[in-house]
Amino acid sequence: MHNAHHEMARNATPSAARATAGKATRGPARSTARSAALTAALVSALALGALAAAPAPGPSAGAAAPAALARFTHQPVRWAACPDQDLAKAGLSCADISVPLDYRHPRGRTIKVAVSRLAATRPDRLGVLLHGTGGGPGGRGLNGPLLTSAAMGPALAGRFDLIGMDPRGVGRSTRINCGLTGEWFRSAGLDRAGFDESVTYEKQQVERCQRKYPDLLPYFTTRNTARDMDLIRTLLKTPKISYIGISYGTYLGAVYTQMFPGRADRVVLDSALDPARTPAQAFPALGAANERYLDDWARWTAGRNAEYGLGRTGHEVRATVQRIIARAARRPLQIGKYQADEHIIPSLLAGILADDRYFAEQAGIVRELHRAARGERFEPSELLREYLSPPDGELDNALSMNIAIFCGDASAPRDLGWYWRNVQHSRATQPVYGPLANTVFPCAFWPRKPLEAPTRVGNGHPAMIVQSTGDTRTVYEGAMALHRALPASRMVTLRNVRRHGLYGLYPNRCVTDAVNAYLASGRQPNTDVTCDREP
C-alpha cells in the first residue's frame, strides 16, 4: 500500500490493528495497506512501484526557478491541533501547505499537502526527520511520527522534529477518489476468457479516473512529490532533512536524493524497490516470491489437517487452493452476501499470505474459502469480510493513487499479447500467482505519456536499506538492486523472515538497534548487517 497508520503495518497482518488506508492500513487486506500491498507489492504495497529508464534531467528539471516559487517558499506554516483525534491526543500538530500543481507553471493552479509534526523535546536536537508515504503509492503518512517514535524510544525521538505527510493526491491533502469498483490488482484468470475479462475491467478503471480527474492526474508523480518534500524542507528552515520511507516510500526517498543532492541527511529505506524497473517490469518478480510463501504456509497447514482440513501434505494443501480458484472460475463463490471469483481469490491470497507470524489466521481464512467452494452457506469472518467488501473512500483513494502514480511515472507496454504470453509462460511454475503478477497493467490504457522521464537513481548518498529475505511485496532482489544503485548505502538484512515493512512494524531488536544507531549518530556501520529471526 493501506490508517492508524501505516498500511504497511497491516498489509499483511491478519491480526494487526485496524487502521486506515493508504494502500494503508486496515487489516491484512484492506487499507491502503492492502492496496499498497496488493499493488505495490504484489505490490506493491501490495503492493509496489519502482521506476526508471532514461536518465532524468537534474534537480531543477521540470521545475520553475526559485524566484518563481517565492509565493510558496515564503508562505507561513500554521500549526494547529490535528483534526484526527488520535494524532492530536498523541501531541501531534498539523498544517496544510500550498504547492503548485505543476512546478513548471507555479503561477497556475495550486493544491494542498497536509503535514504533521511531533516536535523535538530535547536540547540536543538533531534536525527534521520526514516520513514518506506509508506505502502504495497511495499510503497516508500523517501518523508516521507515531510509529517511528515508538520504535526510536523517547530519548531518540525527542531529538528530532518528526514530520509526517499525506502526499499530493492522498488523505487530507488534495485527493482523488476515482470511484473504483474494486482492486485493480487482480488475477488474469485461468484461460483466455478470464484474461479478456481482466482487460475490460482494467480499461474501465482507468476510464473512471480519466473522466473525473483529467486535469490532475498528469501531475501526481513521484518527481512532483519529491519537489513537495523539498518545499517542506524549505518551509521548515532546515538545510537538510532526514528521511524514512517504507515500500514505495523507498523509491520516493531514493528519487529525492537524486533530484536534490546535498539536501538529505540520514536516509532509511525499508522494504525497498528496484529503482531501475518500472512497475510493469517489477511486478512479475512477485509471482515466485509469493509461491514460495504459499509452499511454506502449505507445509505448516498440512501438519494441522485435523484443524483446517485442507490437506495432509503441503502438496495436498496447495492442490486444495488451486481447486478453490478453479471452482470460482466456473461460478463465483458465494460467501454471505459477497462473491469471490477467479480474479479476486489470488489477489486475496496475496493479501493475507504475507506475514509468517500469522499462519493460523491465514489458514482460517482459506478454510472459509474451501467451505464456500464446497457449496456451504455461512457468514464470513470479519477478516474475510474486510477483504471482500467493496472499496470505501479511503481504500478507493489508495487504489486510485496506485494507478495515478504508476501511470504518471512511467509508460507500460500496450501490446495485450505481451501480457497474455507472460501469463501463460508463468503458469508452469507459478500456478496461483503467475496470472496475478503478470496481469495486464492499467497503464496499458493510459491515454497520455508521462510528462517527465523516470528518475535514474545512482548517487553516492549514504543510506540504510532494511529488508527481509522473504518479503512478498518488494522482493529481496529489488533491495539489492537499490543497494548497488546507492553504493554508499548499507544493507540490514533480516534472514528467514517473510514480512513486508520492518522498522517500527515488526519486532526485531537487531534491526531496530541498527536503524536507531544510524539515526542517532548519522554514521553508517562499517559493513552490511545481517539479523536473524527472533523467537
Short mmCIF file of C-alpha atoms in Angstrom, two decimals:
data_model
loop_
_atom_site.label_atom_id
_atom_site.label_comp_id
_atom_site.label_asym_id
_atom_site.label_seq_id
_atom_site.Cartn_x
_atom_site.Cartn_y
_atom_site.Cartn_z
CA MET A 1 0.00 0.00 0.00
CA HIS A 2 -3.23 0.63 3.07
CA ASN A 3 -4.71 4.26 8.87
CA ALA A 4 -3.65 4.43 12.10
CA HIS A 5 -1.40 4.39 10.03
CA HIS A 6 0.79 2.52 8.26
CA GLU A 7 -0.71 0.49 5.72
CA MET A 8 2.29 -1.48 5.63
CA ALA A 9 1.77 -2.39 9.06
CA ARG A 10 -1.31 -4.14 8.32
CA ASN A 11 -0.69 -5.04 4.95
CA ALA A 12 -0.16 -8.44 5.89
CA THR A 13 -1.00 -8.90 9.37
CA PRO A 14 -4.30 -10.51 9.84
CA SER A 15 -4.39 -9.73 13.46
CA ALA A 16 -2.94 -6.29 13.18
CA ALA A 17 -4.99 -3.46 14.42
CA ARG A 18 -7.39 -1.74 12.11
CA ALA A 19 -6.21 1.36 10.54
CA THR A 20 -6.88 3.19 7.57
CA ALA A 21 -5.61 3.35 4.37
CA GLY A 22 -3.14 4.10 2.08
CA LYS A 23 -2.75 1.03 0.27
CA ALA A 24 -2.54 1.93 4.01
CA THR A 25 -3.78 0.09 6.75
CA ARG A 26 -6.52 -1.97 7.67
CA GLY A 27 -6.09 -5.47 8.40
CA PRO A 28 -4.28 -7.83 6.29
CA ALA A 29 -6.13 -6.69 3.43
CA ARG A 30 -7.90 -3.58 3.12
CA SER A 31 -6.42 -0.40 3.91
CA THR A 32 -4.04 1.13 1.98
CA ALA A 33 -2.01 -1.46 3.20
CA ARG A 34 -3.91 -3.89 1.30
CA SER A 35 -3.91 -1.77 -1.60
CA ALA A 36 -0.48 -0.95 -1.21
CA ALA A 37 0.47 -4.35 -0.87
CA LEU A 38 -1.52 -5.67 -3.49
CA THR A 39 -0.28 -3.16 -5.71
CA ALA A 40 2.94 -2.19 -4.88
CA ALA A 41 3.81 -5.21 -3.86
CA LEU A 42 2.16 -7.70 -5.15
CA VAL A 43 2.54 -4.87 -4.68
CA SER A 44 3.34 -3.05 -4.20
CA ALA A 45 2.25 -2.03 -1.43
CA LEU A 46 0.61 -4.78 -2.11
CA ALA A 47 1.78 -3.97 -3.40
CA LEU A 48 4.69 -1.68 -5.32
CA GLY A 49 6.33 0.72 -7.70
CA ALA A 50 9.68 1.50 -8.83
CA LEU A 51 10.67 3.27 -11.91
CA ALA A 52 13.49 4.20 -14.05
CA ALA A 53 14.59 4.40 -17.55
CA ALA A 54 16.34 7.11 -19.37
CA PRO A 55 18.24 9.45 -17.16
CA ALA A 56 16.07 12.28 -16.00
CA PRO A 57 17.45 15.79 -16.02
CA GLY A 58 18.95 17.31 -12.89
CA PRO A 59 17.36 18.72 -9.77
CA SER A 60 15.57 21.62 -11.39
CA ALA A 61 14.31 19.73 -14.41
CA GLY A 62 10.63 20.29 -14.92
CA ALA A 63 10.58 22.84 -12.11
CA ALA A 64 10.46 26.61 -12.06
CA ALA A 65 13.36 28.78 -10.98
CA PRO A 66 13.47 29.51 -7.22
CA ALA A 67 12.26 33.09 -7.71
CA ALA A 68 9.09 31.88 -9.38
CA LEU A 69 8.35 29.72 -6.35
CA ALA A 70 8.65 32.58 -3.87
CA ARG A 71 4.94 32.65 -3.05
CA PHE A 72 5.25 29.05 -1.93
CA THR A 73 8.62 29.18 -0.18
CA HIS A 74 7.59 32.24 1.86
CA GLN A 75 4.15 31.05 2.95
CA PRO A 76 3.56 30.77 6.71
CA VAL A 77 3.17 27.30 8.21
CA ARG A 78 0.26 27.50 10.64
CA TRP A 79 0.50 24.58 13.05
CA ALA A 80 -2.66 23.64 14.95
CA ALA A 81 -4.09 20.57 16.67
CA CYS A 82 -4.57 17.75 14.17
CA PRO A 83 -8.17 17.10 13.09
CA ASP A 84 -7.54 13.40 13.71
CA GLN A 85 -8.22 12.94 17.42
CA ASP A 86 -5.72 10.12 17.83
CA LEU A 87 -2.93 12.28 16.41
CA ALA A 88 -4.00 15.28 18.47
CA LYS A 89 -4.07 13.22 21.68
CA ALA A 90 -0.57 11.99 20.93
CA GLY A 91 0.67 15.57 20.78
CA LEU A 92 0.96 15.99 17.01
CA SER A 93 0.13 19.28 15.34
CA CYS A 94 -0.91 19.58 11.71
CA ALA A 95 -0.75 22.15 8.93
CA ASP A 96 -1.71 22.49 5.29
CA ILE A 97 0.78 23.88 2.82
CA SER A 98 0.10 25.16 -0.66
CA VAL A 99 2.12 23.65 -3.53
CA PRO A 100 1.97 24.14 -7.30
CA LEU A 101 0.02 21.52 -9.17
CA ASP A 102 2.59 21.91 -11.96
CA TYR A 103 6.03 23.08 -10.86
CA ARG A 104 6.77 24.22 -14.38
CA HIS A 105 3.97 26.76 -14.10
CA PRO A 106 3.90 27.85 -10.44
CA ARG A 107 1.55 30.77 -11.13
CA GLY A 108 -1.12 28.30 -12.13
CA ARG A 109 -3.35 26.06 -10.06
CA THR A 110 -2.35 25.19 -6.51
CA ILE A 111 -3.16 22.13 -4.41
CA LYS A 112 -2.81 21.28 -0.72
CA VAL A 113 -0.38 18.94 1.03
CA ALA A 114 -1.14 18.04 4.66
CA VAL A 115 1.75 17.63 7.11
CA SER A 116 2.02 16.69 10.77
CA ARG A 117 4.68 17.37 13.40
CA LEU A 118 5.77 15.78 16.64
CA ALA A 119 8.15 18.45 17.84
CA ALA A 120 11.56 17.74 19.36
CA THR A 121 11.64 17.96 23.14
CA ARG A 122 15.36 17.75 23.86
CA PRO A 123 18.02 20.44 23.68
CA ASP A 124 20.40 18.17 21.73
CA ARG A 125 18.12 18.35 18.69
CA LEU A 126 19.33 16.55 15.55
CA GLY A 127 17.02 18.16 13.00
CA VAL A 128 13.99 17.16 10.95
CA LEU A 129 13.01 13.57 10.12
CA LEU A 130 10.43 13.41 7.33
CA HIS A 131 8.26 10.34 6.79
CA GLY A 132 7.40 9.46 3.25
CA THR A 133 4.18 7.83 2.24
CA GLY A 134 3.19 4.78 4.25
CA GLY A 135 3.33 2.58 1.18
CA GLY A 136 1.42 2.28 -2.02
CA PRO A 137 1.79 4.67 -3.70
CA GLY A 138 -1.35 5.94 -2.09
CA GLY A 139 -0.33 5.33 1.51
CA ARG A 140 -1.03 8.00 4.08
CA GLY A 141 1.80 9.31 6.23
CA LEU A 142 0.44 11.77 8.79
CA ASN A 143 0.71 9.18 11.54
CA GLY A 144 4.22 8.13 10.55
CA PRO A 145 5.74 10.04 13.50
CA LEU A 146 3.78 7.87 15.94
CA LEU A 147 5.15 4.60 14.57
CA THR A 148 8.69 5.90 14.34
CA SER A 149 8.71 7.49 17.77
CA ALA A 150 7.61 4.19 19.29
CA ALA A 151 10.49 2.37 17.59
CA MET A 152 13.01 5.08 18.43
CA GLY A 153 12.09 5.40 22.07
CA PRO A 154 11.55 8.75 23.79
CA ALA A 155 15.20 9.67 24.17
CA LEU A 156 16.00 9.45 20.45
CA ALA A 157 12.59 10.56 19.18
CA GLY A 158 12.84 13.68 21.31
CA ARG A 159 15.90 14.79 19.36
CA PHE A 160 14.02 15.15 16.06
CA ASP A 161 11.12 17.12 14.76
CA LEU A 162 9.21 14.15 13.35
CA ILE A 163 7.26 15.23 10.27
CA GLY A 164 4.51 13.19 8.61
CA MET A 165 3.00 13.83 5.21
CA ASP A 166 -0.04 12.80 3.21
CA PRO A 167 1.45 13.14 -0.28
CA ARG A 168 -0.35 15.04 -3.01
CA GLY A 169 -3.46 13.14 -4.02
CA VAL A 170 -3.75 11.28 -0.71
CA GLY A 171 -5.70 11.51 2.52
CA ARG A 172 -6.10 15.02 3.92
CA SER A 173 -4.14 16.53 1.05
CA THR A 174 -5.87 17.42 -2.21
CA ARG A 175 -7.06 13.92 -3.03
CA ILE A 176 -8.62 11.83 -5.72
CA ASN A 177 -11.33 9.19 -5.46
CA CYS A 178 -11.93 7.66 -8.86
CA GLY A 179 -14.85 5.55 -7.69
CA LEU A 180 -13.13 2.27 -8.47
CA THR A 181 -15.26 -0.84 -8.21
CA GLY A 182 -12.59 -2.99 -6.57
CA GLU A 183 -8.91 -3.83 -6.54
CA TRP A 184 -7.23 -3.15 -9.85
CA PHE A 185 -4.60 -5.78 -8.99
CA ARG A 186 -6.50 -8.93 -9.95
CA SER A 187 -5.54 -12.25 -11.44
CA ALA A 188 -5.84 -12.72 -15.19
CA GLY A 189 -7.76 -15.94 -14.51
CA LEU A 190 -7.43 -19.48 -15.78
CA ASP A 191 -8.00 -19.05 -19.51
CA ARG A 192 -8.25 -16.56 -22.36
CA ALA A 193 -11.82 -15.66 -21.45
CA GLY A 194 -10.65 -14.72 -17.96
CA PHE A 195 -7.81 -12.65 -19.40
CA ASP A 196 -10.21 -10.80 -21.68
CA GLU A 197 -12.41 -10.04 -18.67
CA SER A 198 -9.36 -8.54 -16.95
CA VAL A 199 -8.63 -6.36 -19.98
CA THR A 200 -12.17 -4.96 -19.93
CA TYR A 201 -12.04 -4.40 -16.17
CA GLU A 202 -8.73 -2.52 -16.21
CA LYS A 203 -9.87 -0.32 -19.09
CA GLN A 204 -12.95 0.63 -17.10
CA GLN A 205 -10.93 1.52 -14.01
CA VAL A 206 -8.64 3.80 -16.00
CA GLU A 207 -11.61 5.42 -17.72
CA ARG A 208 -13.20 6.19 -14.35
CA CYS A 209 -10.11 8.09 -13.22
CA GLN A 210 -9.64 9.89 -16.51
CA ARG A 211 -13.25 11.07 -16.60
CA LYS A 212 -13.06 12.54 -13.09
CA TYR A 213 -9.54 13.97 -12.93
CA PRO A 214 -8.06 14.65 -16.38
CA ASP A 215 -6.63 17.94 -15.10
CA LEU A 216 -4.94 16.47 -12.00
CA LEU A 217 -3.63 13.05 -12.98
CA PRO A 218 -0.63 14.13 -15.11
CA TYR A 219 0.87 15.92 -12.10
CA PHE A 220 0.52 13.18 -9.50
CA THR A 221 4.01 11.76 -9.92
CA THR A 222 6.92 10.71 -7.75
CA ARG A 223 9.08 13.56 -9.02
CA ASN A 224 6.45 16.16 -8.07
CA THR A 225 6.04 14.56 -4.64
CA ALA A 226 9.81 14.85 -4.20
CA ARG A 227 9.52 18.53 -5.11
CA ASP A 228 6.81 18.90 -2.48
CA MET A 229 9.19 17.33 0.04
CA ASP A 230 11.86 19.87 -0.77
CA LEU A 231 9.36 22.69 -0.39
CA ILE A 232 8.50 21.30 3.05
CA ARG A 233 12.22 21.28 3.85
CA THR A 234 12.46 24.95 2.86
CA LEU A 235 9.43 25.93 4.92
CA LEU A 236 10.89 24.15 7.96
CA LYS A 237 14.02 26.28 7.53
CA THR A 238 16.45 23.39 7.54
CA PRO A 239 19.26 22.90 5.02
CA LYS A 240 18.87 19.11 5.13
CA ILE A 241 16.14 16.64 6.04
CA SER A 242 16.48 13.12 7.29
CA TYR A 243 14.01 10.70 5.77
CA ILE A 244 12.38 7.35 6.41
CA GLY A 245 10.25 5.57 3.82
CA ILE A 246 8.66 2.14 3.53
CA SER A 247 7.84 0.20 0.35
CA TYR A 248 7.04 2.73 -2.39
CA GLY A 249 8.42 5.30 0.07
CA THR A 250 11.88 3.82 -0.56
CA TYR A 251 11.64 4.77 -4.21
CA LEU A 252 10.38 8.23 -3.31
CA GLY A 253 13.33 8.71 -0.94
CA ALA A 254 15.85 7.49 -3.49
CA VAL A 255 14.40 9.86 -6.09
CA TYR A 256 14.69 12.74 -3.62
CA THR A 257 18.40 12.06 -3.07
CA GLN A 258 18.87 12.05 -6.84
CA MET A 259 16.87 15.20 -7.61
CA PHE A 260 18.13 17.24 -4.67
CA PRO A 261 21.76 16.26 -3.97
CA GLY A 262 23.14 17.55 -0.70
CA ARG A 263 19.72 18.19 0.85
CA ALA A 264 19.26 14.83 2.58
CA ASP A 265 20.88 13.79 5.85
CA ARG A 266 20.10 10.36 7.36
CA VAL A 267 18.06 8.20 4.97
CA VAL A 268 16.33 4.91 5.95
CA LEU A 269 14.71 2.86 3.16
CA ASP A 270 12.68 -0.06 4.48
CA SER A 271 11.43 -2.88 2.19
CA ALA A 272 12.84 -1.47 -0.97
CA LEU A 273 12.02 -1.38 -4.65
CA ASP A 274 14.42 -1.77 -7.55
CA PRO A 275 14.68 1.82 -8.83
CA ALA A 276 15.64 0.69 -12.33
CA ARG A 277 12.40 -1.15 -13.07
CA THR A 278 9.05 0.31 -13.95
CA PRO A 279 6.08 -1.20 -12.09
CA ALA A 280 5.10 -3.22 -15.15
CA GLN A 281 8.63 -4.66 -15.20
CA ALA A 282 8.82 -5.22 -11.43
CA PHE A 283 5.50 -6.91 -10.69
CA PRO A 284 6.28 -10.25 -12.41
CA ALA A 285 9.03 -10.93 -9.83
CA LEU A 286 6.36 -11.06 -7.15
CA GLY A 287 4.97 -14.31 -8.51
CA ALA A 288 7.87 -16.52 -7.44
CA ALA A 289 8.19 -14.87 -4.00
CA ASN A 290 4.52 -15.46 -3.24
CA GLU A 291 4.62 -19.06 -4.48
CA ARG A 292 7.47 -19.71 -2.03
CA TYR A 293 5.41 -18.26 0.79
CA LEU A 294 2.46 -20.41 -0.26
CA ASP A 295 4.66 -23.52 -0.10
CA ASP A 296 5.87 -22.68 3.43
CA TRP A 297 2.36 -21.97 4.63
CA ALA A 298 1.00 -25.13 2.97
CA ARG A 299 3.57 -27.32 4.77
CA TRP A 300 2.66 -25.71 8.11
CA THR A 301 -1.06 -26.10 7.46
CA ALA A 302 -0.67 -29.73 6.40
CA GLY A 303 0.71 -30.50 9.84
CA ARG A 304 -2.62 -29.32 11.27
CA ASN A 305 -5.01 -31.04 8.91
CA ALA A 306 -7.24 -32.16 11.76
CA GLU A 307 -8.00 -28.50 12.47
CA TYR A 308 -8.14 -26.98 8.99
CA GLY A 309 -8.99 -29.90 6.71
CA LEU A 310 -7.05 -28.51 3.74
CA GLY A 311 -4.72 -31.46 3.14
CA ARG A 312 -2.30 -33.82 4.86
CA THR A 313 0.78 -32.76 2.88
CA GLY A 314 1.97 -29.46 1.51
CA HIS A 315 1.21 -30.71 -1.97
CA GLU A 316 -2.37 -31.54 -0.99
CA VAL A 317 -2.90 -28.14 0.63
CA ARG A 318 -1.63 -26.38 -2.48
CA ALA A 319 -3.91 -28.55 -4.61
CA THR A 320 -6.84 -27.51 -2.44
CA VAL A 321 -6.01 -23.83 -3.03
CA GLN A 322 -5.88 -24.40 -6.78
CA ARG A 323 -9.21 -26.26 -6.70
CA ILE A 324 -10.79 -23.32 -4.88
CA ILE A 325 -9.66 -20.99 -7.67
CA ALA A 326 -10.85 -23.41 -10.37
CA ARG A 327 -14.24 -23.70 -8.69
CA ALA A 328 -14.52 -19.90 -8.54
CA ALA A 329 -13.72 -19.72 -12.26
CA ARG A 330 -16.76 -21.86 -13.03
CA ARG A 331 -19.02 -19.81 -10.78
CA PRO A 332 -18.08 -17.14 -8.20
CA LEU A 333 -18.05 -18.41 -4.64
CA GLN A 334 -20.95 -17.14 -2.55
CA ILE A 335 -19.77 -16.13 0.92
CA GLY A 336 -22.58 -14.49 2.83
CA LYS A 337 -23.64 -11.55 0.68
CA TYR A 338 -20.26 -11.42 -1.07
CA GLN A 339 -18.88 -13.15 -4.12
CA ALA A 340 -15.31 -14.11 -4.97
CA ASP A 341 -14.25 -15.18 -8.45
CA GLU A 342 -11.04 -16.42 -10.08
CA HIS A 343 -9.74 -12.85 -10.38
CA ILE A 344 -10.30 -11.93 -6.74
CA ILE A 345 -9.13 -15.05 -4.87
CA PRO A 346 -5.43 -14.96 -5.89
CA SER A 347 -5.37 -11.25 -5.02
CA LEU A 348 -6.98 -12.01 -1.67
CA LEU A 349 -4.46 -14.79 -1.00
CA ALA A 350 -1.60 -12.41 -1.81
CA GLY A 351 -3.07 -10.01 0.73
CA ILE A 352 -3.33 -12.49 3.58
CA LEU A 353 -0.32 -14.76 2.97
CA ALA A 354 2.25 -12.10 3.69
CA ASP A 355 3.47 -12.37 7.30
CA ASP A 356 4.68 -15.72 8.54
CA ARG A 357 3.75 -14.99 12.16
CA TYR A 358 0.10 -15.44 11.26
CA PHE A 359 -0.12 -18.82 9.56
CA ALA A 360 -3.04 -19.82 11.79
CA GLU A 361 -5.21 -16.81 10.92
CA GLN A 362 -4.34 -17.27 7.27
CA ALA A 363 -5.29 -20.94 7.35
CA GLY A 364 -8.60 -20.00 8.92
CA ILE A 365 -9.45 -17.69 6.03
CA VAL A 366 -8.50 -20.30 3.43
CA ARG A 367 -10.66 -22.82 5.30
CA GLU A 368 -13.59 -20.42 4.81
CA LEU A 369 -12.88 -20.23 1.09
CA HIS A 370 -12.73 -24.04 0.98
CA ARG A 371 -16.13 -24.28 2.66
CA ALA A 372 -17.59 -21.85 0.13
CA ALA A 373 -16.08 -23.83 -2.75
CA ARG A 374 -17.91 -26.90 -1.43
CA GLY A 375 -21.19 -25.01 -1.52
CA GLU A 376 -21.62 -24.40 2.21
CA ARG A 377 -23.57 -21.33 3.27
CA PHE A 378 -22.20 -19.26 6.15
CA GLU A 379 -21.38 -15.71 7.17
CA PRO A 380 -17.72 -14.79 6.63
CA SER A 381 -15.43 -13.88 9.48
CA GLU A 382 -14.69 -10.19 9.99
CA LEU A 383 -11.28 -10.55 8.36
CA LEU A 384 -12.62 -12.20 5.24
CA ARG A 385 -15.47 -9.71 5.07
CA GLU A 386 -12.95 -6.89 5.03
CA TYR A 387 -11.21 -8.42 2.04
CA LEU A 388 -14.42 -8.99 0.14
CA SER A 389 -16.14 -5.67 0.81
CA PRO A 390 -16.15 -3.08 -1.98
CA PRO A 391 -13.69 -0.20 -1.52
CA ASP A 392 -14.67 2.53 0.90
CA GLY A 393 -13.45 6.09 0.44
CA GLU A 394 -10.04 5.51 1.99
CA LEU A 395 -9.26 2.38 0.02
CA ASP A 396 -10.60 3.92 -3.17
CA ASN A 397 -8.25 6.86 -2.63
CA ALA A 398 -5.32 4.49 -2.17
CA LEU A 399 -6.17 2.37 -5.21
CA SER A 400 -6.77 5.46 -7.33
CA MET A 401 -3.36 6.82 -6.39
CA ASN A 402 -1.74 3.48 -7.20
CA ILE A 403 -2.88 3.89 -10.76
CA ALA A 404 -2.18 7.62 -10.94
CA ILE A 405 1.43 7.37 -9.75
CA PHE A 406 2.30 4.21 -11.64
CA CYS A 407 0.95 5.58 -14.90
CA GLY A 408 2.12 9.14 -14.30
CA ASP A 409 5.67 7.99 -13.63
CA ALA A 410 6.30 5.54 -16.45
CA SER A 411 4.65 4.08 -19.52
CA ALA A 412 3.71 0.39 -19.67
CA PRO A 413 3.55 -1.98 -22.66
CA ARG A 414 0.33 -1.55 -24.63
CA ASP A 415 0.57 -4.85 -26.51
CA LEU A 416 -2.02 -7.08 -24.83
CA GLY A 417 -0.36 -10.11 -26.39
CA TRP A 418 2.75 -9.35 -24.32
CA TYR A 419 0.77 -9.70 -21.10
CA TRP A 420 -1.04 -12.81 -22.28
CA ARG A 421 2.22 -14.54 -23.23
CA ASN A 422 3.74 -13.68 -19.84
CA VAL A 423 0.68 -15.01 -18.04
CA GLN A 424 0.77 -18.27 -19.97
CA HIS A 425 4.51 -18.71 -19.51
CA SER A 426 4.19 -18.21 -15.75
CA ARG A 427 1.58 -20.91 -15.17
CA ALA A 428 4.02 -23.83 -15.20
CA THR A 429 5.97 -22.70 -12.14
CA GLN A 430 3.55 -20.15 -10.61
CA PRO A 431 0.07 -21.64 -10.97
CA VAL A 432 -1.53 -19.47 -8.27
CA TYR A 433 0.33 -16.17 -8.53
CA GLY A 434 1.75 -16.11 -12.06
CA PRO A 435 -1.52 -14.88 -13.62
CA LEU A 436 -1.72 -12.25 -10.87
CA ALA A 437 1.84 -10.93 -11.05
CA ASN A 438 1.78 -10.81 -14.86
CA THR A 439 -1.76 -9.50 -15.31
CA VAL A 440 -2.49 -6.67 -17.72
CA PHE A 441 -1.37 -3.36 -16.22
CA PRO A 442 -3.79 -0.42 -16.04
CA CYS A 443 -1.17 1.81 -17.61
CA ALA A 444 -1.58 -0.15 -20.85
CA PHE A 445 -4.70 2.01 -21.31
CA TRP A 446 -3.38 5.34 -20.02
CA PRO A 447 -4.20 7.97 -22.63
CA ARG A 448 -1.05 10.09 -22.33
CA LYS A 449 2.67 9.66 -21.89
CA PRO A 450 4.29 10.79 -18.63
CA LEU A 451 5.32 14.44 -18.60
CA GLU A 452 8.85 13.52 -17.48
CA ALA A 453 11.17 10.58 -17.84
CA PRO A 454 11.53 8.46 -14.70
CA THR A 455 14.48 9.24 -12.49
CA ARG A 456 17.56 7.12 -12.93
CA VAL A 457 18.79 6.57 -9.38
CA GLY A 458 22.53 6.32 -8.89
CA ASN A 459 24.44 8.50 -6.44
CA GLY A 460 26.82 8.42 -3.52
CA HIS A 461 24.47 9.50 -0.76
CA PRO A 462 24.69 7.24 2.31
CA ALA A 463 21.52 5.38 3.20
CA MET A 464 20.42 2.42 5.27
CA ILE A 465 18.35 -0.18 3.40
CA VAL A 466 16.33 -2.58 5.56
CA GLN A 467 14.91 -5.76 4.07
CA SER A 468 13.65 -9.22 4.98
CA THR A 469 14.76 -12.07 2.75
CA GLY A 470 11.21 -13.39 2.30
CA ASP A 471 9.35 -10.15 1.52
CA THR A 472 6.47 -10.99 -0.83
CA ARG A 473 5.66 -7.40 -1.73
CA THR A 474 9.03 -5.88 -2.51
CA VAL A 475 11.37 -8.75 -3.20
CA TYR A 476 14.85 -9.05 -1.75
CA GLU A 477 16.46 -8.82 -5.19
CA GLY A 478 14.95 -5.36 -5.60
CA ALA A 479 16.54 -4.16 -2.38
CA MET A 480 19.90 -5.48 -3.53
CA ALA A 481 19.47 -3.57 -6.78
CA LEU A 482 18.86 -0.35 -4.81
CA HIS A 483 21.93 -1.15 -2.70
CA ARG A 484 24.00 -1.29 -5.88
CA ALA A 485 22.47 1.94 -7.19
CA LEU A 486 23.43 3.67 -3.92
CA PRO A 487 26.95 2.30 -3.40
CA ALA A 488 27.48 4.28 -0.18
CA SER A 489 24.44 2.59 1.39
CA ARG A 490 24.48 -0.18 3.97
CA MET A 491 22.10 -3.12 3.91
CA VAL A 492 20.41 -4.51 7.03
CA THR A 493 19.10 -7.97 6.09
CA LEU A 494 16.65 -9.87 8.27
CA ARG A 495 17.05 -13.56 7.40
CA ASN A 496 14.43 -16.29 7.37
CA VAL A 497 11.51 -13.91 7.78
CA ARG A 498 8.67 -13.39 5.32
CA ARG A 499 7.42 -9.92 6.10
CA HIS A 500 7.00 -6.55 4.35
CA GLY A 501 7.80 -3.48 6.45
CA LEU A 502 10.15 -3.91 9.41
CA TYR A 503 11.22 -0.82 11.34
CA GLY A 504 8.53 0.05 13.83
CA LEU A 505 6.29 -2.65 12.37
CA TYR A 506 7.98 -5.97 13.10
CA PRO A 507 9.70 -6.78 16.41
CA ASN A 508 13.38 -7.49 15.86
CA ARG A 509 15.92 -5.94 18.19
CA CYS A 510 18.82 -6.32 15.78
CA VAL A 511 17.02 -4.35 13.04
CA THR A 512 15.72 -1.70 15.45
CA ASP A 513 19.11 -1.18 17.06
CA ALA A 514 20.86 -0.85 13.70
CA VAL A 515 18.42 1.80 12.47
CA ASN A 516 18.41 3.70 15.77
CA ALA A 517 22.19 3.77 15.97
CA TYR A 518 22.33 5.25 12.47
CA LEU A 519 19.64 7.84 13.20
CA ALA A 520 21.35 8.87 16.43
CA SER A 521 24.89 9.19 15.08
CA GLY A 522 24.49 9.67 11.35
CA ARG A 523 27.27 7.12 10.91
CA GLN A 524 26.84 4.01 8.83
CA PRO A 525 28.05 0.64 10.13
CA ASN A 526 31.37 -0.34 8.59
CA THR A 527 29.79 -3.26 6.76
CA ASP A 528 26.35 -4.57 5.88
CA VAL A 529 24.43 -6.04 8.82
CA THR A 530 22.75 -9.44 8.98
CA CYS A 531 20.00 -10.07 11.53
CA ASP A 532 18.25 -13.32 12.39
CA ARG A 533 14.68 -14.11 13.28
CA GLU A 534 13.95 -13.90 16.98
CA PRO A 535 11.84 -16.45 18.86
#
